[in-house]
Short mmCIF file of C-alpha atoms in Angstrom, two decimals:
data_model
loop_
_atom_site.label_atom_id
_atom_site.label_comp_id
_atom_site.label_asym_id
_atom_site.label_seq_id
_atom_site.Cartn_x
_atom_site.Cartn_y
_atom_site.Cartn_z
CA MET A 1 2.44 14.70 20.50
CA ARG A 2 3.77 18.25 20.52
CA ARG A 3 6.64 17.17 18.28
CA TYR A 4 4.26 15.43 15.86
CA PRO A 5 1.17 17.69 15.68
CA LEU A 6 0.01 16.31 12.34
CA LEU A 7 -0.22 12.74 13.61
CA PRO A 8 -3.36 13.17 15.81
CA ILE A 9 -4.89 15.37 13.11
CA ALA A 10 -4.49 12.65 10.48
CA ALA A 11 -5.69 9.98 12.94
CA ALA A 12 -8.90 11.88 13.74
CA PHE A 13 -9.59 12.56 10.05
CA ALA A 14 -9.01 8.89 9.12
CA ALA A 15 -11.22 7.75 12.03
CA GLY A 16 -14.03 9.89 10.62
CA ILE A 17 -13.66 8.29 7.19
CA ALA A 18 -13.65 4.80 8.73
CA ALA A 19 -16.77 5.55 10.80
CA ALA A 20 -18.69 7.23 7.96
CA PRO A 21 -20.70 4.11 6.93
CA TYR A 22 -21.97 3.78 10.52
CA PHE A 23 -22.40 7.50 11.24
CA TYR A 24 -24.91 8.85 8.74
CA LEU A 25 -25.73 12.55 8.90
CA THR A 26 -27.44 14.83 6.39
CA ALA A 27 -25.50 17.73 4.93
CA ALA A 28 -27.41 20.21 7.12
CA GLU A 29 -26.61 18.19 10.24
CA GLN A 30 -22.95 17.97 9.25
CA ILE A 31 -22.67 21.71 8.70
CA GLY A 32 -24.54 22.48 11.94
CA LEU A 33 -22.31 20.20 14.02
CA LEU A 34 -19.13 21.54 12.42
CA THR A 35 -20.26 25.11 13.07
CA ALA A 36 -20.96 24.31 16.71
CA VAL A 37 -17.58 22.60 17.10
CA VAL A 38 -15.74 25.54 15.51
CA LEU A 39 -17.51 28.06 17.74
CA GLY A 40 -16.90 25.94 20.84
CA THR A 41 -13.21 25.55 19.94
CA ALA A 42 -12.87 29.31 19.45
CA ILE A 43 -14.46 30.02 22.86
CA LEU A 44 -12.25 27.48 24.60
CA LEU A 45 -9.18 28.86 22.87
CA TRP A 46 -10.14 32.37 24.00
CA LYS A 47 -10.41 31.07 27.59
CA ASN A 48 -7.04 29.32 27.22
CA ARG A 49 -8.47 25.83 27.84
CA LEU A 50 -5.93 24.06 25.66
CA GLY A 51 -6.80 20.53 26.80
CA ALA A 52 -10.45 21.00 25.89
CA VAL A 53 -9.42 22.67 22.61
CA ALA A 54 -7.54 19.51 21.61
CA ILE A 55 -10.64 17.41 22.26
CA THR A 56 -13.05 19.65 20.33
CA ALA A 57 -10.58 20.02 17.46
CA SER A 58 -10.33 16.21 17.23
CA VAL A 59 -14.13 15.99 17.12
CA GLY A 60 -14.18 18.58 14.35
CA LEU A 61 -11.58 16.67 12.33
CA PHE A 62 -13.58 13.46 12.87
CA LEU A 63 -16.67 15.18 11.45
CA CYS A 64 -14.64 16.49 8.52
CA GLY A 65 -13.58 12.92 7.78
CA THR A 66 -17.20 11.73 7.72
CA PHE A 67 -18.13 14.69 5.49
CA PHE A 68 -15.34 13.97 3.00
CA ALA A 69 -16.22 10.26 2.95
CA ALA A 70 -19.88 11.05 2.26
CA ALA A 71 -18.92 13.42 -0.56
CA ASP A 72 -16.67 10.72 -2.06
CA HIS A 73 -19.60 8.28 -2.19
CA HIS A 74 -22.12 10.67 -3.70
CA ASP A 75 -24.59 9.42 -6.29
CA ALA A 76 -23.37 9.18 -9.86
CA PRO A 77 -24.03 12.44 -11.79
CA PRO A 78 -26.73 12.61 -14.48
CA GLY A 79 -25.50 11.34 -17.83
CA SER A 80 -23.02 8.89 -16.33
CA LEU A 81 -23.00 5.32 -17.57
CA PRO A 82 -24.37 3.76 -14.35
CA VAL A 83 -27.27 6.25 -14.28
CA LEU A 84 -28.10 5.70 -17.96
CA ALA A 85 -27.98 1.93 -17.47
CA ALA A 86 -30.18 2.09 -14.35
CA ALA A 87 -32.74 4.30 -16.17
CA GLY A 88 -32.88 1.93 -19.15
CA ALA A 89 -31.55 4.55 -21.58
CA VAL A 90 -28.61 2.23 -22.27
CA GLN A 91 -28.88 -1.56 -22.42
CA PRO A 92 -25.45 -2.91 -21.44
CA ASP A 93 -26.17 -6.38 -22.86
CA GLN A 94 -27.03 -5.02 -26.34
CA PRO A 95 -24.65 -3.90 -29.17
CA LEU A 96 -23.71 -0.22 -29.03
CA GLU A 97 -21.28 2.34 -30.42
CA ILE A 98 -19.26 4.71 -28.28
CA ILE A 99 -17.35 7.89 -29.08
CA GLY A 100 -14.63 8.68 -26.59
CA TRP A 101 -10.90 9.10 -26.11
CA ALA A 102 -8.17 6.88 -24.74
CA ARG A 103 -7.17 8.17 -21.33
CA THR A 104 -4.45 5.49 -21.12
CA PRO A 105 -2.41 3.98 -23.95
CA THR A 106 -2.52 0.28 -24.75
CA LYS A 107 -1.17 -1.84 -21.91
CA ARG A 108 0.14 -5.16 -23.19
CA ARG A 109 0.06 -8.41 -21.23
CA PRO A 110 0.81 -12.00 -22.20
CA GLY A 111 -2.18 -13.01 -24.33
CA ASN A 112 -4.15 -9.75 -24.18
CA GLU A 113 -4.03 -5.97 -23.90
CA SER A 114 -6.32 -3.22 -22.68
CA PHE A 115 -6.82 0.53 -22.58
CA ASP A 116 -9.20 2.84 -20.69
CA LEU A 117 -11.78 4.73 -22.73
CA GLU A 118 -13.32 7.99 -21.48
CA VAL A 119 -16.87 8.09 -22.87
CA GLU A 120 -18.32 11.16 -24.62
CA GLN A 121 -21.32 9.80 -26.56
CA ILE A 122 -23.21 6.51 -26.91
CA ARG A 123 -25.39 5.29 -29.79
CA GLN A 124 -27.82 2.46 -29.28
CA ALA A 125 -30.89 1.64 -31.35
CA GLY A 126 -30.01 4.53 -33.68
CA ASN A 127 -30.03 7.22 -30.97
CA TRP A 128 -26.98 9.21 -29.84
CA LEU A 129 -26.82 10.16 -26.16
CA PRO A 130 -24.25 12.34 -24.38
CA ALA A 131 -22.61 10.24 -21.69
CA ARG A 132 -19.70 10.19 -19.30
CA GLY A 133 -17.77 7.47 -17.54
CA GLY A 134 -14.91 5.03 -18.01
CA ILE A 135 -14.73 1.69 -19.83
CA ARG A 136 -11.79 -0.71 -19.76
CA VAL A 137 -11.56 -2.18 -23.25
CA TYR A 138 -9.81 -5.54 -23.73
CA TYR A 139 -8.41 -7.06 -26.91
CA PHE A 140 -7.30 -10.68 -27.27
CA PRO A 141 -5.09 -11.09 -30.36
CA ASN A 142 -5.63 -14.08 -32.62
CA ALA A 143 -3.96 -15.50 -35.69
CA ASP A 144 -6.13 -13.42 -38.05
CA GLY A 145 -5.50 -10.04 -36.42
CA PRO A 146 -2.57 -7.80 -35.49
CA PRO A 147 -0.66 -8.56 -32.26
CA SER A 148 -1.55 -5.14 -30.85
CA LEU A 149 -4.03 -2.34 -31.48
CA SER A 150 -1.39 0.25 -30.42
CA VAL A 151 -3.85 2.86 -29.14
CA ALA A 152 -2.05 6.05 -28.08
CA TYR A 153 -3.05 8.27 -25.17
CA GLY A 154 -5.48 11.03 -26.17
CA THR A 155 -6.68 9.36 -29.39
CA ARG A 156 -10.36 9.93 -30.14
CA LEU A 157 -12.10 6.71 -31.13
CA LEU A 158 -15.38 5.32 -32.40
CA VAL A 159 -15.68 1.87 -30.79
CA SER A 160 -18.25 -0.79 -31.68
CA LEU A 161 -19.00 -3.14 -28.80
CA SER A 162 -21.26 -6.15 -28.52
CA GLU A 163 -21.95 -5.56 -24.81
CA LEU A 164 -20.80 -3.87 -21.63
CA ARG A 165 -20.07 -5.82 -18.45
CA ARG A 166 -20.06 -4.61 -14.89
CA PRO A 167 -16.93 -5.52 -12.91
CA ARG A 168 -17.67 -8.40 -10.54
CA ASN A 169 -15.82 -9.86 -7.58
CA PHE A 170 -15.25 -13.49 -6.79
CA LEU A 171 -17.55 -14.53 -3.97
CA THR A 172 -14.71 -16.14 -2.01
CA PRO A 173 -14.38 -14.44 1.42
CA GLY A 174 -11.18 -12.41 1.64
CA SER A 175 -10.62 -12.30 -2.13
CA PHE A 176 -9.42 -9.16 -3.93
CA ASP A 177 -12.05 -6.43 -4.23
CA TRP A 178 -11.88 -5.96 -8.00
CA GLU A 179 -15.00 -3.77 -8.13
CA ALA A 180 -13.63 -1.23 -5.64
CA TYR A 181 -10.23 -1.27 -7.35
CA LEU A 182 -11.73 -0.34 -10.74
CA ARG A 183 -14.14 2.14 -9.15
CA ARG A 184 -11.19 4.05 -7.65
CA GLN A 185 -9.76 4.26 -11.17
CA GLY A 186 -13.02 5.62 -12.59
CA ILE A 187 -13.96 2.44 -14.48
CA ASP A 188 -17.73 1.74 -14.63
CA PHE A 189 -17.81 -1.10 -17.17
CA THR A 190 -15.51 -3.46 -19.04
CA ALA A 191 -15.84 -4.49 -22.69
CA ARG A 192 -14.07 -6.46 -25.40
CA VAL A 193 -13.26 -5.66 -29.01
CA ARG A 194 -12.98 -8.76 -31.19
CA ARG A 195 -11.19 -7.29 -34.22
CA PRO A 196 -9.36 -4.09 -35.20
CA ALA A 197 -12.30 -3.03 -37.38
CA ASP A 198 -14.26 -2.42 -34.17
CA LEU A 199 -12.09 0.66 -33.57
CA ARG A 200 -11.94 3.71 -35.82
CA ALA A 201 -9.73 6.70 -35.09
CA LEU A 202 -11.41 10.11 -35.23
CA SER A 203 -9.95 13.55 -35.79
CA GLY A 204 -8.73 15.63 -32.87
CA ARG A 205 -7.06 14.70 -29.61
CA ARG A 206 -7.88 14.91 -25.92
CA GLY A 207 -5.82 14.90 -22.73
CA ASN A 208 -2.77 17.06 -22.02
CA GLY A 209 0.73 17.28 -23.34
CA TRP A 210 2.73 16.34 -20.25
CA ARG A 211 0.79 13.10 -19.70
CA ALA A 212 1.25 12.25 -23.35
CA ALA A 213 5.01 12.80 -22.99
CA ILE A 214 5.15 10.59 -19.86
CA PHE A 215 3.18 7.79 -21.54
CA ASP A 216 5.35 8.03 -24.64
CA LEU A 217 8.59 7.78 -22.65
CA ARG A 218 7.23 4.90 -20.58
CA GLY A 219 6.20 3.04 -23.72
CA ARG A 220 9.64 3.49 -25.28
CA LEU A 221 11.37 2.22 -22.13
CA LEU A 222 9.12 -0.84 -21.97
CA ALA A 223 9.74 -1.52 -25.64
CA ARG A 224 13.50 -1.24 -25.10
CA ILE A 225 13.35 -3.84 -22.31
CA ASP A 226 11.33 -6.12 -24.61
CA GLN A 227 14.03 -5.71 -27.26
CA LEU A 228 17.05 -6.19 -24.99
CA TYR A 229 15.71 -9.14 -23.00
CA ALA A 230 13.76 -11.04 -25.67
CA GLU A 231 14.09 -14.81 -25.58
CA PRO A 232 15.20 -16.65 -28.74
CA LYS A 233 11.89 -18.53 -28.98
CA GLY A 234 9.85 -15.40 -28.36
CA GLY A 235 8.58 -13.77 -25.21
CA LEU A 236 10.43 -11.98 -22.42
CA SER A 237 13.10 -13.48 -20.19
CA ASP A 238 12.63 -13.65 -16.43
CA HIS A 239 15.35 -11.03 -15.95
CA GLY A 240 13.55 -8.63 -18.29
CA ALA A 241 10.27 -9.26 -16.48
CA ILE A 242 11.93 -8.48 -13.13
CA LEU A 243 13.34 -5.23 -14.53
CA LYS A 244 9.96 -4.24 -15.94
CA ALA A 245 8.32 -4.81 -12.57
CA MET A 246 10.94 -3.09 -10.41
CA LEU A 247 11.73 -0.09 -12.61
CA LEU A 248 8.45 0.66 -14.40
CA GLY A 249 5.74 -1.06 -12.37
CA ASP A 250 4.70 -3.50 -15.11
CA ASP A 251 4.41 -6.84 -13.30
CA ASP A 252 2.16 -8.55 -15.86
CA TRP A 253 5.08 -10.41 -17.48
CA LEU A 254 6.28 -12.23 -14.37
CA ARG A 255 5.92 -15.98 -14.63
CA PRO A 256 4.20 -17.75 -11.70
CA PRO A 257 7.43 -19.46 -10.48
CA VAL A 258 9.16 -16.08 -10.21
CA GLU A 259 6.27 -14.51 -8.32
CA SER A 260 6.02 -17.53 -6.03
CA ALA A 261 9.73 -17.32 -5.16
CA PHE A 262 9.46 -13.65 -4.18
CA GLN A 263 6.29 -14.30 -2.18
CA ALA A 264 7.71 -17.32 -0.36
CA SER A 265 10.89 -15.42 0.55
CA GLY A 266 8.98 -12.43 1.96
CA THR A 267 10.56 -10.06 -0.59
CA TYR A 268 7.64 -9.49 -2.94
CA HIS A 269 7.46 -5.83 -1.95
CA ILE A 270 10.68 -5.13 -3.89
CA LEU A 271 9.25 -6.70 -7.06
CA VAL A 272 6.42 -4.20 -7.48
CA VAL A 273 6.89 -0.46 -7.63
CA SER A 274 6.09 0.88 -4.18
CA GLY A 275 7.31 3.45 -1.70
CA TRP A 276 10.51 1.49 -1.20
CA ASN A 277 11.54 2.13 -4.82
CA VAL A 278 11.13 5.87 -4.35
CA PHE A 279 13.42 5.91 -1.32
CA ALA A 280 15.92 3.59 -3.03
CA LEU A 281 16.24 6.20 -5.78
CA ALA A 282 15.98 9.42 -3.76
CA ILE A 283 18.23 8.71 -0.77
CA PRO A 284 21.37 7.85 -2.81
CA LEU A 285 20.77 10.94 -4.96
CA LEU A 286 20.52 13.08 -1.85
CA TRP A 287 23.69 11.52 -0.45
CA LEU A 288 25.59 12.15 -3.70
CA ALA A 289 24.42 15.76 -3.85
CA ASN A 290 25.59 16.34 -0.29
CA ARG A 291 28.86 14.56 -0.98
CA TRP A 292 29.56 16.82 -3.96
CA ARG A 293 28.47 19.89 -1.94
CA PHE A 294 25.79 21.10 -4.33
CA PRO A 295 23.84 24.22 -3.28
CA GLU A 296 20.81 23.42 -1.14
CA TRP A 297 18.33 24.79 -3.70
CA LEU A 298 19.90 22.73 -6.49
CA THR A 299 19.91 19.56 -4.36
CA ALA A 300 16.26 19.97 -3.37
CA GLY A 301 15.17 20.78 -6.92
CA ALA A 302 17.07 17.95 -8.60
CA VAL A 303 15.99 15.27 -6.11
CA ALA A 304 12.38 16.51 -6.17
CA ALA A 305 12.37 16.37 -10.00
CA ALA A 306 13.76 12.82 -9.92
CA VAL A 307 11.14 11.70 -7.37
CA ILE A 308 8.23 13.28 -9.26
CA GLY A 309 9.48 11.93 -12.60
CA PHE A 310 9.84 8.41 -11.24
CA ALA A 311 6.39 8.50 -9.59
CA LEU A 312 4.77 9.58 -12.86
CA LEU A 313 6.76 7.16 -14.99
CA ALA A 314 6.27 4.09 -12.82
CA GLU A 315 2.50 4.42 -12.30
CA GLY A 316 2.80 2.85 -8.85
CA GLY A 317 -0.48 4.10 -7.40
CA ALA A 318 -1.03 5.03 -3.76
CA PRO A 319 2.23 3.59 -2.31
CA VAL A 320 4.38 5.56 -4.75
CA ALA A 321 2.27 8.71 -4.28
CA ARG A 322 2.61 8.33 -0.52
CA ALA A 323 6.38 7.91 -0.66
CA ALA A 324 6.80 10.75 -3.16
CA LEU A 325 4.72 13.12 -1.01
CA MET A 326 6.63 12.13 2.11
CA PHE A 327 9.98 12.75 0.50
CA LEU A 328 8.88 16.06 -1.03
CA ILE A 329 7.68 17.21 2.42
CA TYR A 330 11.04 16.14 3.84
CA LEU A 331 12.89 18.11 1.13
CA LEU A 332 10.76 21.20 1.79
CA ALA A 333 11.42 20.98 5.54
CA ARG A 334 15.12 20.50 4.85
CA PHE A 335 15.20 23.48 2.49
CA LEU A 336 13.42 25.67 5.05
CA TYR A 337 15.72 24.43 7.87
CA ARG A 338 12.85 22.92 9.84
CA ASP A 339 12.92 19.83 12.06
CA ARG A 340 12.51 16.79 9.80
CA ALA A 341 10.19 14.54 11.85
CA GLY A 342 9.29 11.36 9.97
CA LEU A 343 5.91 10.90 11.63
CA ASN A 344 4.85 14.41 10.59
CA SER A 345 5.76 13.65 6.97
CA ILE A 346 3.74 10.42 7.08
CA ALA A 347 0.74 12.19 8.59
CA ALA A 348 0.90 15.03 6.07
CA ALA A 349 1.03 12.59 3.14
CA ALA A 350 -1.91 10.64 4.58
CA LEU A 351 -3.98 13.81 5.03
CA LEU A 352 -3.38 14.96 1.46
CA LEU A 353 -4.17 11.59 -0.10
CA LEU A 354 -7.26 10.96 2.02
CA ALA A 355 -8.59 14.45 1.38
CA MET A 356 -8.30 13.84 -2.37
CA ARG A 357 -9.75 10.31 -2.27
CA PRO A 358 -11.14 9.14 1.10
CA SER A 359 -12.03 5.68 -0.23
CA ASP A 360 -8.30 4.85 -0.35
CA LEU A 361 -8.46 4.25 3.40
CA ARG A 362 -10.00 0.82 2.71
CA ASP A 363 -7.50 -0.08 0.01
CA PRO A 364 -5.16 -2.88 1.24
CA GLY A 365 -2.19 -1.32 -0.54
CA PHE A 366 -2.82 2.04 1.14
CA GLN A 367 -3.19 0.43 4.56
CA LEU A 368 -0.07 -1.71 4.22
CA SER A 369 2.09 1.11 2.89
CA PHE A 370 1.16 3.55 5.67
CA PHE A 371 1.23 0.92 8.37
CA ALA A 372 4.70 -0.14 7.19
CA VAL A 373 6.15 3.35 7.42
CA LEU A 374 4.42 3.96 10.77
CA VAL A 375 6.00 0.82 12.20
CA LEU A 376 9.29 1.84 10.65
CA ALA A 377 9.30 5.44 11.91
CA ALA A 378 7.60 4.95 15.28
CA ILE A 379 9.07 1.62 16.43
CA ALA A 380 11.85 0.19 14.25
CA VAL A 381 14.05 3.28 13.87
CA PRO A 382 13.85 4.41 17.56
CA LEU A 383 14.43 0.85 18.79
CA VAL A 384 17.47 0.33 16.55
CA GLN A 385 18.88 3.74 17.51
CA TRP A 386 18.45 2.91 21.19
CA VAL A 387 19.63 -0.71 21.20
CA ALA A 388 22.33 -1.10 18.54
CA THR A 389 23.33 2.17 16.84
CA PRO A 390 25.19 3.76 19.83
CA TYR A 391 27.42 0.70 20.16
CA ARG A 392 28.13 0.55 16.44
CA GLN A 393 29.07 4.22 16.47
CA ALA A 394 31.34 3.60 19.46
CA LEU A 395 33.29 1.03 17.44
CA ARG A 396 34.59 3.55 14.92
CA ARG A 397 38.37 3.88 15.37
CA PRO A 398 38.41 2.31 18.87
CA ASP A 399 42.11 3.13 19.38
CA ASP A 400 41.48 6.87 18.88
CA ARG A 401 41.02 8.00 22.50
CA ASN A 402 40.20 11.57 21.44
CA ARG A 403 36.87 10.30 20.10
CA ASP A 404 35.88 9.21 23.59
CA PHE A 405 35.14 12.82 24.54
CA LEU A 406 32.52 13.05 21.75
CA LEU A 407 30.51 10.07 23.00
CA ARG A 408 28.14 9.32 25.83
CA PRO A 409 29.28 7.54 29.01
CA ARG A 410 27.88 4.13 28.03
CA GLN A 411 29.58 4.40 24.62
CA GLN A 412 32.87 5.36 26.28
CA GLN A 413 32.61 2.36 28.60
CA PHE A 414 31.91 0.07 25.66
CA ARG A 415 34.96 1.43 23.78
CA ASN A 416 37.13 0.76 26.83
CA ASP A 417 35.82 -2.81 27.04
CA VAL A 418 36.57 -3.35 23.35
CA ARG A 419 40.09 -1.96 23.77
CA VAL A 420 40.69 -4.33 26.67
CA LEU A 421 39.54 -7.24 24.51
CA LEU A 422 41.77 -6.12 21.62
CA ASP A 423 44.76 -5.76 23.94
CA TYR A 424 44.17 -9.25 25.29
CA LEU A 425 43.88 -10.82 21.84
CA PHE A 426 46.51 -8.88 19.87
CA GLY A 427 48.63 -7.04 22.39
CA ARG A 428 48.74 -3.34 23.08
CA ARG A 429 48.61 -1.02 20.09
CA LYS A 430 52.12 0.51 20.22
CA PRO A 431 54.25 -2.54 20.97
CA ALA A 432 52.29 -4.80 18.62
CA GLY A 433 54.03 -5.92 15.45
CA ARG A 434 52.78 -5.08 11.99
CA GLY A 435 50.97 -8.39 11.54
CA ARG A 436 49.27 -8.15 14.92
CA GLN A 437 48.26 -4.57 14.20
CA GLU A 438 46.65 -5.58 10.91
CA LEU A 439 44.79 -8.40 12.68
CA ARG A 440 43.69 -5.95 15.35
CA THR A 441 42.32 -3.55 12.71
CA ALA A 442 40.63 -6.35 10.76
CA PHE A 443 39.01 -7.70 13.93
CA SER A 444 37.73 -4.21 14.79
CA TRP A 445 36.14 -3.85 11.35
CA CYS A 446 34.57 -7.31 11.61
CA VAL A 447 32.95 -6.43 14.93
CA TYR A 448 31.78 -3.13 13.43
CA GLY A 449 30.26 -5.05 10.50
CA LEU A 450 28.54 -7.48 12.87
CA PHE A 451 26.79 -4.56 14.53
CA TRP A 452 25.67 -3.35 11.10
CA VAL A 453 24.19 -6.80 10.46
CA ALA A 454 22.58 -6.82 13.91
CA GLU A 455 20.97 -3.44 13.20
CA GLY A 456 19.62 -4.70 9.89
CA LEU A 457 18.24 -7.90 11.40
CA LEU A 458 16.57 -6.03 14.25
CA PHE A 459 15.15 -3.49 11.83
CA THR A 460 13.67 -6.05 9.41
CA ALA A 461 12.40 -8.25 12.26
CA VAL A 462 10.46 -5.37 13.84
CA VAL A 463 8.94 -4.34 10.50
CA GLN A 464 8.05 -7.96 9.69
CA MET A 465 6.38 -8.45 13.08
CA GLY A 466 4.53 -5.15 12.74
CA LEU A 467 3.12 -6.14 9.34
CA SER A 468 2.38 -9.77 10.20
CA LEU A 469 -1.28 -9.23 11.14
CA ALA A 470 -2.02 -7.00 8.12
CA MET A 471 -0.31 -9.45 5.74
CA ALA A 472 -2.27 -12.37 7.17
CA LEU A 473 -5.59 -10.48 6.94
CA HIS A 474 -5.19 -9.13 3.42
CA PHE A 475 -2.97 -11.68 1.66
CA HIS A 476 -3.27 -14.80 3.88
CA ARG A 477 0.51 -15.13 3.85
CA LEU A 478 3.29 -14.76 6.41
CA ALA A 479 6.94 -15.43 5.51
CA TRP A 480 9.41 -15.14 8.40
CA SER A 481 12.27 -15.86 6.01
CA GLY A 482 11.84 -12.24 4.92
CA VAL A 483 13.65 -11.13 8.10
CA PHE A 484 16.88 -12.61 6.74
CA ALA A 485 16.14 -12.42 3.01
CA ASN A 486 15.48 -8.67 3.01
CA LEU A 487 18.81 -8.04 4.67
CA LEU A 488 20.56 -9.71 1.72
CA VAL A 489 18.26 -8.71 -1.10
CA LEU A 490 17.59 -5.03 -0.36
CA PRO A 491 21.13 -3.75 -1.09
CA VAL A 492 21.17 -5.53 -4.46
CA ALA A 493 17.66 -4.34 -5.32
CA SER A 494 18.55 -0.78 -4.29
CA GLY A 495 21.52 -0.81 -6.64
CA MET A 496 19.31 -2.02 -9.47
CA VAL A 497 16.78 0.78 -8.95
CA MET A 498 19.53 3.37 -8.61
CA ILE A 499 21.35 2.53 -11.87
CA GLY A 500 18.53 0.84 -13.79
CA LEU A 501 16.51 3.86 -14.95
CA PRO A 502 19.59 5.96 -15.90
CA LEU A 503 20.91 3.04 -17.97
CA LEU A 504 17.56 2.57 -19.69
CA LEU A 505 17.33 6.28 -20.47
CA LEU A 506 20.91 6.20 -21.75
CA SER A 507 20.01 3.29 -24.04
CA LEU A 508 17.41 5.53 -25.73
CA LEU A 509 19.92 8.36 -26.24
CA TRP A 510 22.89 6.13 -27.10
CA PRO A 511 21.68 2.86 -28.67
CA ALA A 512 25.23 1.55 -29.14
CA ALA A 513 25.66 1.38 -25.35
CA ALA A 514 22.38 -0.50 -24.83
CA PRO A 515 23.85 -4.05 -24.97
CA LEU A 516 26.49 -3.18 -22.35
CA GLY A 517 23.87 -1.66 -20.01
CA ALA A 518 21.59 -4.63 -20.62
CA GLY A 519 24.40 -6.97 -19.61
CA VAL A 520 25.01 -5.08 -16.37
CA LEU A 521 21.33 -4.97 -15.41
CA GLY A 522 20.84 -8.58 -16.48
CA ALA A 523 23.70 -9.70 -14.21
CA ILE A 524 22.22 -7.80 -11.24
CA ALA A 525 18.78 -9.28 -11.97
CA ALA A 526 20.31 -12.77 -12.14
CA VAL A 527 22.01 -12.33 -8.75
CA LEU A 528 18.79 -10.98 -7.25
CA HIS A 529 16.74 -13.85 -8.66
CA TRP A 530 19.21 -16.43 -7.33
CA MET A 531 19.19 -14.86 -3.85
CA VAL A 532 15.40 -14.84 -3.77
CA GLN A 533 15.16 -18.47 -4.92
CA THR A 534 17.67 -19.47 -2.24
CA ALA A 535 15.76 -17.58 0.46
CA ALA A 536 12.47 -19.11 -0.71
CA SER A 537 13.90 -22.58 -0.07
CA TRP A 538 14.63 -21.80 3.60
CA ASP A 539 12.27 -23.69 5.86
CA ILE A 540 11.49 -20.99 8.44
CA LEU A 541 8.15 -20.87 10.23
#
């Protein structure tokens, strides 16, 4: 663990968060134990007992995890909606008026829309009360009203509501924890407005300028996709819905057959904005910057700006935040000429996210995203580099004997075996005719490509096996066809992410080029959809 010092630190901290519900201590007891652990660690360090120091430090980090988890589950502050409702000051099932501001703009879905309201004051039975908390407000358009309320971020509103409802889960074992999901977003109640007259805009604005700019740009990009991929009879085409989901994280417009095809093929992870999308955007940018020999500071700054911008624009939640943090840590280490260890980046991202919100440890998306990258970095990448990569590297220019001196003995032996096979099939290199030489070169490239395919299959198979238990526990689904489907689909999906956002941004700056860009992205989406449908039809256990 000396090469990955952050990994045991993150593990001990996460273990403390996980054990917090079964390890109750008062604040005084927590502080006393932490003080004793710190003093004991200092004494052991002074006596140069490094093994014991590691143990006491792990205990201290475990206690810190329980302390952070307890602080995250503290009682609601006075004046919050749950406290007012519990005290009887507010009757959720009675009509009431609320003054607040929209902390998210209107989010449209097929058949309804919603926005999140940050509460400032509540009036019920003629009395105004200061209050705080979040309410998710829904609106279901009808023939007599406008199709959308079009509430902008930061708008102050007076909202008349008939009732407030607490979020409730289905009682089916293993179903999605809707209550915890909304609680992590700061939502205490949900409500419904029946007509536009229930909302009245007030003077002044709340929020901050940069979030307003991000929401405005996101809304314009979503509207442009709606315009470019509208169906003749109304609604959004499947290709437009796929682009919305992959580029901007809006998966509400996907039709059930499309979602089912991605789920059955084991490729659903590419359909929703996750950590994979961040890497699909950042790695090609980094490669291009290195190819064009940009200065290191310019490369790091440009790629970091692209990663942060995409994470803010796509609203992908914990998986995107995790991937963005990991890549920013990697860029910082690269800029400072430090060893770029993947497991350290994963552990650092986990520590930061869990310190900010410990309850994320129980979120299925958080668990799957971190478990996926742990399997990838700790098992898949080392296994592929040990089993297949050396032999693929040995196949580059097999007739160039000078390269033999740059390789390891087993790679040199493999190159000699390949040369013997080539000599047997096509004759020796110098006497061979032009046609035989071309066949020899083509055969060499085919074998090189087969090793690329073997690496990809091994890589996806290890990741799929590593995630099988978590997928079965959280989503009751396991698709082994994903081992093969991801190998075909990921390159196409990566290309879509890489060129999709620049083309959409270009369509805002240069509207005349929008139809051409829409045609290119639509063609890529069509190919991707066809590949996924084909993979979903494979009968693989």
